[in-house]
Structure formats: structure tokens, C-alpha cells
CSV table of C-alpha atoms and ligand atoms in Angstrom, one decimal:
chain,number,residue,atom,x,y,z
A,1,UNK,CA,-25.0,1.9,47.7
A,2,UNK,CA,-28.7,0.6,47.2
A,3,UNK,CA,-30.5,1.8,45.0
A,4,UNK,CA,-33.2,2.6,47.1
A,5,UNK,CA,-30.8,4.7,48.9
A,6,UNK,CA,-29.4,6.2,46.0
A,7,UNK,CA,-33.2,7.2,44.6
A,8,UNK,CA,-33.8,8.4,48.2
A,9,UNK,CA,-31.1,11.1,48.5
A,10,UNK,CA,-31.7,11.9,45.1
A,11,UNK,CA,-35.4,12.9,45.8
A,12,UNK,CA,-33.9,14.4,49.0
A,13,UNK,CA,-31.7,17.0,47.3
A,14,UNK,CA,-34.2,17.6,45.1
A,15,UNK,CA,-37.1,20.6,46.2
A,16,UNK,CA,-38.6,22.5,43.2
A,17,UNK,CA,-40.2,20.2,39.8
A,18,UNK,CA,-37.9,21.1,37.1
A,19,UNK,CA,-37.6,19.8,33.8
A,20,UNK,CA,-34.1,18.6,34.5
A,21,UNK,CA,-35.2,16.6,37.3
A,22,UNK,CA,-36.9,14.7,35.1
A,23,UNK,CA,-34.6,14.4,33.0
A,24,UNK,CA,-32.1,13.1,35.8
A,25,UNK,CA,-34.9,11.1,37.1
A,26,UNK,CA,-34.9,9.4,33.8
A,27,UNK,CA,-31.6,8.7,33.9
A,28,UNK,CA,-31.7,7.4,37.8
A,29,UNK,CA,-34.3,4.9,36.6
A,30,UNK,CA,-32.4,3.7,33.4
A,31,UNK,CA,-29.0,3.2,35.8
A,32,UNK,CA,-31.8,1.4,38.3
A,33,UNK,CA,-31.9,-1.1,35.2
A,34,UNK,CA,-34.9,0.4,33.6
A,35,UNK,CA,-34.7,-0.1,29.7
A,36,UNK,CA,-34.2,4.0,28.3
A,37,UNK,CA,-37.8,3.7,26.2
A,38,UNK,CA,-39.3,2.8,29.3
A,39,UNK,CA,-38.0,5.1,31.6
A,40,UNK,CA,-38.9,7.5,29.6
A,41,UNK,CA,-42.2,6.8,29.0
A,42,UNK,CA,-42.6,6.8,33.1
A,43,UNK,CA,-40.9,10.2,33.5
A,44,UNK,CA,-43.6,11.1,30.7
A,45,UNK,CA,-46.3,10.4,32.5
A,46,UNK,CA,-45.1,11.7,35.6
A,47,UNK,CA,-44.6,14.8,34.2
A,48,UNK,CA,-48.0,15.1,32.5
A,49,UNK,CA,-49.9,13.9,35.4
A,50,UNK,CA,-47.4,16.8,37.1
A,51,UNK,CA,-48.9,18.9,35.1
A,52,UNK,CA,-52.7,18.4,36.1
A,53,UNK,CA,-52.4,18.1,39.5
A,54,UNK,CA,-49.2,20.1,40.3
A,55,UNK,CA,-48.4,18.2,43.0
A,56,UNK,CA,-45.2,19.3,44.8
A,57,UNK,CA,-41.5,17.7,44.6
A,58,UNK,CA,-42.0,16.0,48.2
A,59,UNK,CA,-44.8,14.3,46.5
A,60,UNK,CA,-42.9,12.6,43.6
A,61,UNK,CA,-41.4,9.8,45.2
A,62,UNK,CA,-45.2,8.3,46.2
A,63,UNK,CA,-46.4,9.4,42.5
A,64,UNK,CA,-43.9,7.1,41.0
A,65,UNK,CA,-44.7,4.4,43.3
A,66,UNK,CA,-47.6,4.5,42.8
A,67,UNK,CA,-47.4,4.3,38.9
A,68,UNK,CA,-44.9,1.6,39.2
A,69,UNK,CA,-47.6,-0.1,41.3
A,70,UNK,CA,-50.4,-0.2,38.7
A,71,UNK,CA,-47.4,-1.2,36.0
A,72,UNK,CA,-46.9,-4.2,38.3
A,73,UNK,CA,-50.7,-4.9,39.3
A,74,UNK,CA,-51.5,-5.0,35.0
A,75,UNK,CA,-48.6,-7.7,34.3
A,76,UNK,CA,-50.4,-9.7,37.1
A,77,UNK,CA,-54.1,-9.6,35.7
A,78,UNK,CA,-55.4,-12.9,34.7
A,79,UNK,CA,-52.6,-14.6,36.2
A,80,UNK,CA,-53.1,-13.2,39.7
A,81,UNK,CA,-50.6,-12.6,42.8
A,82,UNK,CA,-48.9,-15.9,43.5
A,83,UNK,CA,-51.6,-19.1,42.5
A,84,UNK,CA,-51.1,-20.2,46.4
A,85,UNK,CA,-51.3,-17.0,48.4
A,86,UNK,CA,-54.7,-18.2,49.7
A,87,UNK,CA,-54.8,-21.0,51.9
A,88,UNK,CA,-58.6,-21.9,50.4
A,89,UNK,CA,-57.6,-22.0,46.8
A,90,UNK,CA,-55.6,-25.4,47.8
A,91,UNK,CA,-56.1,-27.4,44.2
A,92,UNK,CA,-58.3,-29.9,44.2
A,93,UNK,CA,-56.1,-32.7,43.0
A,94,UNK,CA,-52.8,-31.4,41.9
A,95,UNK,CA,-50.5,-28.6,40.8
A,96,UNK,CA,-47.1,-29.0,38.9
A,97,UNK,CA,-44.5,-26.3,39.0
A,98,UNK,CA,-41.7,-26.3,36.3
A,99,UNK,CA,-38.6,-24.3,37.5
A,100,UNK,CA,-37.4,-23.6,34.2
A,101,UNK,CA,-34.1,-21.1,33.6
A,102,UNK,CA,-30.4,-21.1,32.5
A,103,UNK,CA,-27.2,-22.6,34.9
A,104,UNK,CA,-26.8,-21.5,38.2
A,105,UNK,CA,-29.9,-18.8,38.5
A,106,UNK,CA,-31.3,-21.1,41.6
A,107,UNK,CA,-33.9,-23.2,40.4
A,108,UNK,CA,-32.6,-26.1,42.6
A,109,UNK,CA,-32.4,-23.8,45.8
A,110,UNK,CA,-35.7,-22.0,44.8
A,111,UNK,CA,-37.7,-25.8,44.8
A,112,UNK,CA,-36.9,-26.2,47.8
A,113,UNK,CA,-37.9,-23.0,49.1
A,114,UNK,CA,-41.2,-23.6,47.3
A,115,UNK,CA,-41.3,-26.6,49.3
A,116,UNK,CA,-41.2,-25.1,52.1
A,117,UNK,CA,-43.1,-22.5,51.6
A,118,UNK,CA,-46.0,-24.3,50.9
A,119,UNK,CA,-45.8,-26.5,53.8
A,120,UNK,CA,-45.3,-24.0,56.3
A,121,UNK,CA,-47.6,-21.1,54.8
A,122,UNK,CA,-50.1,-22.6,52.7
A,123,UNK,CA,-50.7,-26.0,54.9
A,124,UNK,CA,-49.9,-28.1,51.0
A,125,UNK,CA,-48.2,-31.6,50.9
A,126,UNK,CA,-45.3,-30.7,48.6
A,127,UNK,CA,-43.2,-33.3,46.6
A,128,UNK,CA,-39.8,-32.7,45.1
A,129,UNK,CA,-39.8,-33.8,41.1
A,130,UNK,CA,-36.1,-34.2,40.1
A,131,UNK,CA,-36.3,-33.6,36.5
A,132,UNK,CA,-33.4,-32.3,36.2
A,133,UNK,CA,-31.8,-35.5,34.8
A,134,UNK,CA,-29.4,-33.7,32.8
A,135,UNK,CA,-26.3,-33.0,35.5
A,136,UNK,CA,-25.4,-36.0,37.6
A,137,UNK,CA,-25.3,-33.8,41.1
A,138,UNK,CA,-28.6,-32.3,40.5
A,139,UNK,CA,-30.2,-35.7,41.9
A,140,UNK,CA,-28.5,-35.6,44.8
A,141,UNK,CA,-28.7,-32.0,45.3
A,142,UNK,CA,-32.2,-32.3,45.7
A,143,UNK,CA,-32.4,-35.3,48.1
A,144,UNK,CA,-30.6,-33.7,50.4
A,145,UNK,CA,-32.9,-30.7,50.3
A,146,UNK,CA,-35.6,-33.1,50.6
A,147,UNK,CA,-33.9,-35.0,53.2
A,148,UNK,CA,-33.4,-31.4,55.3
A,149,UNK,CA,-36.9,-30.6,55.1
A,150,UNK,CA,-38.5,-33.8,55.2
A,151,UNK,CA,-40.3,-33.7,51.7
A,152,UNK,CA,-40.7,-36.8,49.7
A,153,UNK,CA,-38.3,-36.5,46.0
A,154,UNK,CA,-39.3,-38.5,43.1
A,155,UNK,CA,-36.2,-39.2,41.0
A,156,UNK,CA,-35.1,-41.2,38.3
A,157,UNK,CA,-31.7,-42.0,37.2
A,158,UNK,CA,-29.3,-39.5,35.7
A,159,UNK,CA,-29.8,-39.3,31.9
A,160,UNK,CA,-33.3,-40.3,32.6
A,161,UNK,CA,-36.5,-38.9,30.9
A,162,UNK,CA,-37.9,-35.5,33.2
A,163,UNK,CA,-41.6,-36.0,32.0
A,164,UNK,CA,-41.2,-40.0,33.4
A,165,UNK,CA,-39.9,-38.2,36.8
A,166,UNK,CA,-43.2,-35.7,36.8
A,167,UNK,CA,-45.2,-38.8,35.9
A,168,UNK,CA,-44.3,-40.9,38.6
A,169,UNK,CA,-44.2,-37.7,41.1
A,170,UNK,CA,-48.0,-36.8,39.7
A,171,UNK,CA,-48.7,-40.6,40.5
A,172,UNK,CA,-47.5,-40.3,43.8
A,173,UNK,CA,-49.7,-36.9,44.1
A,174,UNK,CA,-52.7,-38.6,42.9
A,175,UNK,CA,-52.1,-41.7,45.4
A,176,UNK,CA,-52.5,-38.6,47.9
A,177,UNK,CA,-48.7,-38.5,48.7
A,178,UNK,CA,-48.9,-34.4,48.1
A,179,UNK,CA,-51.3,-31.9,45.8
A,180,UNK,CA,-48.4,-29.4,44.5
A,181,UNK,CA,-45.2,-30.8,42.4
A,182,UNK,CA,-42.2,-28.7,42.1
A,183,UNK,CA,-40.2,-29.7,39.4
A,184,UNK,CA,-36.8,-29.1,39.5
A,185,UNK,CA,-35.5,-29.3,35.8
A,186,UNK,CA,-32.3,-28.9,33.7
A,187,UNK,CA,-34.4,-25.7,32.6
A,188,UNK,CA,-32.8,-25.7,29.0
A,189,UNK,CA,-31.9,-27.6,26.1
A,190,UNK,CA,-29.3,-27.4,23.2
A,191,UNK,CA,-32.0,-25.8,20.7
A,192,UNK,CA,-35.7,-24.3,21.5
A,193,UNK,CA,-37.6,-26.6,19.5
A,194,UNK,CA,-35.9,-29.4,22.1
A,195,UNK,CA,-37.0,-27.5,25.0
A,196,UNK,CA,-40.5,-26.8,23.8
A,197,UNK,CA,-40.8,-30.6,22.7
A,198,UNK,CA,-39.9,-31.6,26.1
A,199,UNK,CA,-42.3,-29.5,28.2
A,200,UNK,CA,-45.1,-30.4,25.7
A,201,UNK,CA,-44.2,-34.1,26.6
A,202,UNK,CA,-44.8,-32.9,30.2
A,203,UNK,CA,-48.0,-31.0,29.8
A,204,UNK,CA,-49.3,-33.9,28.3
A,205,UNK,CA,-48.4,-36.0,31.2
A,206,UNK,CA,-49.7,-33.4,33.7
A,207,UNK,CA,-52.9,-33.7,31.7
A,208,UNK,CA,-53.3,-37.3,31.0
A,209,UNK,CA,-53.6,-37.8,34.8
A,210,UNK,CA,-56.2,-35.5,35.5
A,211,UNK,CA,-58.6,-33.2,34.2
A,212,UNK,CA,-58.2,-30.8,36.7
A,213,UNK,CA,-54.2,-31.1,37.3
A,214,UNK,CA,-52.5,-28.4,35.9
A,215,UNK,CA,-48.8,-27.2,35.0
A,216,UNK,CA,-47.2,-23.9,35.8
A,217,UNK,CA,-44.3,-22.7,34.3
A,218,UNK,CA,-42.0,-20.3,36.0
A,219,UNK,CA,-39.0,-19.1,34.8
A,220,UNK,CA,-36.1,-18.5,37.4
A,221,UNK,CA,-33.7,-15.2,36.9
A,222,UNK,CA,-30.8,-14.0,38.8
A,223,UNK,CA,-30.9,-10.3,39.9
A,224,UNK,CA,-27.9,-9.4,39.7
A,225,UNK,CA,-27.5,-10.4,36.0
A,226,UNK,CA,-29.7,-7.1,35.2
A,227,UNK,CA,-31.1,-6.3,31.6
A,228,UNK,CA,-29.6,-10.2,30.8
A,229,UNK,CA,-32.0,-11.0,32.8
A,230,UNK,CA,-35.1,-9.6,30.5
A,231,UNK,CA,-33.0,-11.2,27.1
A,232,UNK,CA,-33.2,-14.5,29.3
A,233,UNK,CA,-37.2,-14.0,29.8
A,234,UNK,CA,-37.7,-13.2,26.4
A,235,UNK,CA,-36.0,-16.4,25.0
A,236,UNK,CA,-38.2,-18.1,27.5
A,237,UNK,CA,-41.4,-16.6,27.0
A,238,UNK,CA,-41.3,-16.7,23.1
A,239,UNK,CA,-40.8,-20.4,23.0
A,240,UNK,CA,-43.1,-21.6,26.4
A,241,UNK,CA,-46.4,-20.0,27.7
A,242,UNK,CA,-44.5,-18.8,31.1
A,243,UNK,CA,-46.8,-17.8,34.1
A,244,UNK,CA,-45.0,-16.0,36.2
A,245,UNK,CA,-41.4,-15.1,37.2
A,246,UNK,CA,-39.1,-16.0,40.7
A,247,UNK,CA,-36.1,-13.5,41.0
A,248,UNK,CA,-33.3,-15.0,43.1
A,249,UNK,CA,-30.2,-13.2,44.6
A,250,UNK,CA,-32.3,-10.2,45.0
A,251,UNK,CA,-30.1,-9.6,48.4
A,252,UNK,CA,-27.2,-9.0,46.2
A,253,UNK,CA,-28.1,-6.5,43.6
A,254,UNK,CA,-28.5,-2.5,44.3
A,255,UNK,CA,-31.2,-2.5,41.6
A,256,UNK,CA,-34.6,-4.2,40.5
A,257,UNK,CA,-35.7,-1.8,37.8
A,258,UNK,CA,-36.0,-5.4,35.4
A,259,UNK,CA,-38.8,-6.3,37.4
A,260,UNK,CA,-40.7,-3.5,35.8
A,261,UNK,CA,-39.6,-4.5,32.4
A,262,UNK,CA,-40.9,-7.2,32.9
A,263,UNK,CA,-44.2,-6.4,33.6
A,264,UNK,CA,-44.3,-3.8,31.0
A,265,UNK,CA,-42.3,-5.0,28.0
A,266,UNK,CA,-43.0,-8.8,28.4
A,267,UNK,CA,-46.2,-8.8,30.9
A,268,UNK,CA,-44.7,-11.0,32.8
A,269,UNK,CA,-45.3,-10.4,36.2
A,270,UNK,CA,-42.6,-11.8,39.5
A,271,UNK,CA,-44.1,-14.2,41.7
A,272,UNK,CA,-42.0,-14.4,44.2
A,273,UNK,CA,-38.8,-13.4,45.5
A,274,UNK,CA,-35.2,-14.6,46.6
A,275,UNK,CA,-32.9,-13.0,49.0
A,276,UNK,CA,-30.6,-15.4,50.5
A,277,UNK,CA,-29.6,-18.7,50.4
A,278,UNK,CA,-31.8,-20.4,53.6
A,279,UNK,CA,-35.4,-22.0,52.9
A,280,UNK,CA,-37.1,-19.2,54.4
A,281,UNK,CA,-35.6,-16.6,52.6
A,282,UNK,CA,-38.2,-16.8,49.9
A,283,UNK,CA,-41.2,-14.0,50.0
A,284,UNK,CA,-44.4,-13.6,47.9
A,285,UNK,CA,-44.2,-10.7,45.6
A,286,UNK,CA,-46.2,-7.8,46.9
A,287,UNK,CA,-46.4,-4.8,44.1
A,288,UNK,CA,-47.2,-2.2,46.5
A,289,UNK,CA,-44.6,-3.1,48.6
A,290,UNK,CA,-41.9,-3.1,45.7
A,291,UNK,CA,-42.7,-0.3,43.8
A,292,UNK,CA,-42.5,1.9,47.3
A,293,UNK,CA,-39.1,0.5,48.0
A,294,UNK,CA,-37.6,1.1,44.6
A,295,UNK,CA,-38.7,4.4,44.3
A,296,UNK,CA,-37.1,4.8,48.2
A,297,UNK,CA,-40.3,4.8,50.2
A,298,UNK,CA,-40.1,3.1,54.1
B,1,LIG,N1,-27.4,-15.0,47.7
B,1,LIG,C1,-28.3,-15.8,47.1
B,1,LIG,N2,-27.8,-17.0,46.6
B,1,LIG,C2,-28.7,-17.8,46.0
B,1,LIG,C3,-30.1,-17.5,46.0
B,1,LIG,N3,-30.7,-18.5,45.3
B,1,LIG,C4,-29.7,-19.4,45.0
B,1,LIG,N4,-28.5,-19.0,45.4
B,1,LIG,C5,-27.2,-19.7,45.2
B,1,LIG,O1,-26.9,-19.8,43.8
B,1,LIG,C6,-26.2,-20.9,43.6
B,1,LIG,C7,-26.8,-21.7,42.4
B,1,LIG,O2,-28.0,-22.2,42.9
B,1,LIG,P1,-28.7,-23.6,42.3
B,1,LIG,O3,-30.0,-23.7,43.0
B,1,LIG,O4,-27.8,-24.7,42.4
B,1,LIG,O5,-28.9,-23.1,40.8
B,1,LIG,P2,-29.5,-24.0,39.6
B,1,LIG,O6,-30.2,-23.0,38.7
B,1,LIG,O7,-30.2,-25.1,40.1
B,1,LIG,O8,-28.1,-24.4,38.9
B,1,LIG,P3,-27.9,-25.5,37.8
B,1,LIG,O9,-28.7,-26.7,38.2
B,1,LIG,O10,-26.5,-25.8,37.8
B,1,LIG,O11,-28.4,-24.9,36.5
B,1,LIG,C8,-26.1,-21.7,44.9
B,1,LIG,O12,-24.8,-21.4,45.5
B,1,LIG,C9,-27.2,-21.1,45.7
B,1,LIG,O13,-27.0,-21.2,47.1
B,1,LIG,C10,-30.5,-16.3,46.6
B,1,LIG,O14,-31.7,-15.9,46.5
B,1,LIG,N5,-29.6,-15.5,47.1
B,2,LIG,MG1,-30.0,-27.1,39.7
């Protein structure tokens, strides 16, 4: 069962405010993959704002929603709700997008999405970066997405250097072969320090070639790995300055309750998200729309 559904017949059943629905709602959101500090400290503030207003149980579902909502809307300030959304903030010279995250989450898939997205929504010239130079079939893997969608992929040889790749994509970019880079890489490296070296290396590429180029890092996570899925953002966050999250295989969990740890333990707010494996199955993140369905609104 969903967990939509399951939050949905569970508010159903449910007709007079108690303090053990709470306390079952607390549970419901810690099994929705809610950490327990934080679920409790939303059932908290349910129940105080409960106590204020008195609102009725038919009125709970929206009240968490929309408390989920402004958790999600404060992990986005300053970053803003995804840098692309708006056709008229098209950068002025050029954008790099790092994919960063560990094997298999989707970071290959997801560039290509990007790609596509951006084309087809935001009227950008993408280009493919390859730096993924780590795994032979990455390469390839992403020619042939580029190949399918008709977008130009800068690659080196395997064992090659990624920020040479991004360099010669941002060259490309700058020649006015595209304006937003997406940069597929290997995503992680034996020790931190390595990892952190070699994004450096790439900021200062992104930088060298112009003043007003600029590099965004998002890290990729897999739904259905759950609260592995925050340990994984943590590593991430703590060693690069991340902007932003993509959640993949979001059309094979029953949960999401990590995107709200997320934005509350980390402050790291999901950009966009993942539900299938074609290019289109790729959607900006919209808060509202989120926190309504998790708490099993529409
Ligand atoms: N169902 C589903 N599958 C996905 C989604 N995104 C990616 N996949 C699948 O996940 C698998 C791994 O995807 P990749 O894009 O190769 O992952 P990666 O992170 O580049 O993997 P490595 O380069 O090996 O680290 C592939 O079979 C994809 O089709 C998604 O949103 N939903
Ligand atoms: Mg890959």
C-alpha cells in the first residue's frame, strides 16, 4: 500500500482529536520514514496549534500539510524552487550542474532528463559533460542518451580527468554551443578529502572561464533506500556545499517522509523529482503539492 493511502484511511477511521491519535500519528509518520525526533516534534506542534484553534479531526490531514509545506518552503529559502523554473532567469553565459551521489542512484539517467527538461521546458541549449571517467560504460552510456535526444556530449577518454571534461564542455558553452552543463560524474571517490579536491579543481575551472558562470551541486538519492538516504546526504553535505537534492525511483517507494528530513535536519531542500525510467518522467519539485500528497490529500 502507498503510503498516501495508508495515511488516508488512517485519517479516515479516525473522528474525534485524541491524545492517542497523536500518538499513532506519530508513529504513522516515523514508519512514513520520518526520523522519531522529528515526528515528534510535528505531532507537537500539531497538537499545540490543536489546542488554540481546536480545529476538528477532518481538519488534520490539511493542518499537517500545510506544516509540512512551510518545513519544505524554509529548506528552499535562499536557494529557491528549482534555479530554472523561470524561463527569463536563462543565465547569462553559463550554468554547470554536478550530479554527484553513490552507484546506481541515477545520476546518469537523471542528466539526461535534465537535458531534456531544459530543452523542452525552459527553451536552454543543454550539453552533456561526461565526467564520469571513472567506469568504462559510463561514456558510452551517456552518448547514447545524447545520441537519443539529440544533445551534444563532451567526453574524454576513460581514466581521464572530469574537470578537463567540464572545461572543454564550458568551452563549448562559451563558444555558444549551450548555456547549462550537466555533468554526469563518478559522484564519489575512495576518501572525502579526494572528492572535495576534485570538485574544487572543478569550481575553479567553472570560474576561470567566466565571472558569471557558476556551478551547482546536486546530490542524487534513491527513494527507496529510505533513512540511507539522509546518512548519504549527510556525508555529502558535510564535505561539498550541495544546493539542492534530485530523488529518483520515487515511483517505487510507498514513502517520502526523508524528503522532510531533509529539509529540516539538513536544509537541504529536493529540486526535482524521479518517477520512472523515460526522459520525461522528471518533475519540478512543488512543496505544496508534496506535502498534500503525503499527508493523503487529492
Ligand atoms: N524506476 C526508476 N528507475 C530509475 C530512475 N532513475 C534511474 N533509474 C534506473 O536506475 C538504474 C541506475 O541508473 P543510472 O542512471 O545508471 O545510475 P548511476 O547513478 O549513473 O549509476 P553509476 O554510474 O553506476 O553509479 C537504471 O536501471 C535506471 O534506469 C527512476 O526515477 N525510476
Ligand atoms: Mg552513471
Amino acid at each position: 500500500m502507498k503510503f498516501a493511502e495508508k495515511i488516508r484511511s488512517f485519517f479516515s477511521e479516525k473522528s474525534v482529536l485524541s491524545q492517542e491519535l497523536f500518538d499513532d500519528l506519530c508513529d504513522l509518520l516515523v514508519e512514513g520514514d520520518f526520523g522519531a525526533a522529528q515526528a515528534y516534534q510535528t505531532v507537537e506542534l500539531l497538537r499545540e496549534s490543536h489546542k488554540k484553534e481546536k480545529f476538528s479531526a477532518e481538519a488534520l490531514p490539511l493542518k499537517l500539510a500545510e506544516l509540512l509545506e512551510e518545513q519544505l518552503l524554509k529548506a528552499g529559502t535562499g536557494t529557491g524552487y528549482p534555479p530554472f523554473d523561470d524561463p527569463k532567469s536563462i543565465p547569462e553565459n553559463f550554468t554547470v550542474i554536478l550530479l554527484l551521489g553513490v552507484n546506481g542512484v541515477g545520476k546518469t539517467t537523471t542528466a539526461a532528463k535534465l537535458a531534456s527538461l531544459y530543452r523542452e521546458k525552459c527553451g536552454l541549449k543543454p550539453i552533456l559533460a561526461a565526467a564520469d571517467t571513472f567506469r568504462a560504460a559510463a561514456i558510452d552510456q551517456l552518448k547514447i542518451h545524447g545520441d537519443r535526444l539529440g544533445v551534444r556530449v563532451v567526453a574524454h577518454k576513460h581514466g581521464g580527468d572530469p574537470a578537463a571534461v567540464v572545461y572543454d564542455a564550458a568551452e563549448a558553452a562559451w563558444a555558444g554551443g549551450g548555456n547549462v552543463i550537466i555533468a554526469d560524474t563518478a559522484g564519489r571517490m575512495h576518501t572525502k578529502s579526494a572528492l572535495v579536491e576534485e570538485l574544487r579543481k572543478i569550481d575553479r575551472v567553472v570560474a576561470g572561464k567566466s565571472d558569471t558562470g557558476r556551478c551547482v551541486k546536486y546530490l542524487v538519492l534513491d527513494a527507496t533506500t529510505g533513512r540511507n538516504a539522509l546518512a548519504q546526504a549527510e556525508i555529502f553535505h558535510d564535505a561539498v556545499d550541495l544546493a539542492g537534492i534530485i530523488l529518483t525511483k520515487y515511483d517505487s517507494t510507498a514513502r517520502g517522509g526523508t524528503v522532510f528530513s531533509l529539509a529540516c535536519e539538513l536544509h537541504l531542500p529536493v529540486m526535482y523529482i524521479c518517477t520512472g525510467e523515460k526522459y520525461g518522467d522528471i518533475e519540478t519539485f512543488n512543496p505544496r503539492r508534496y506535502a498534500r500528497e503525503f499527508a493523503g490529500i487529492g
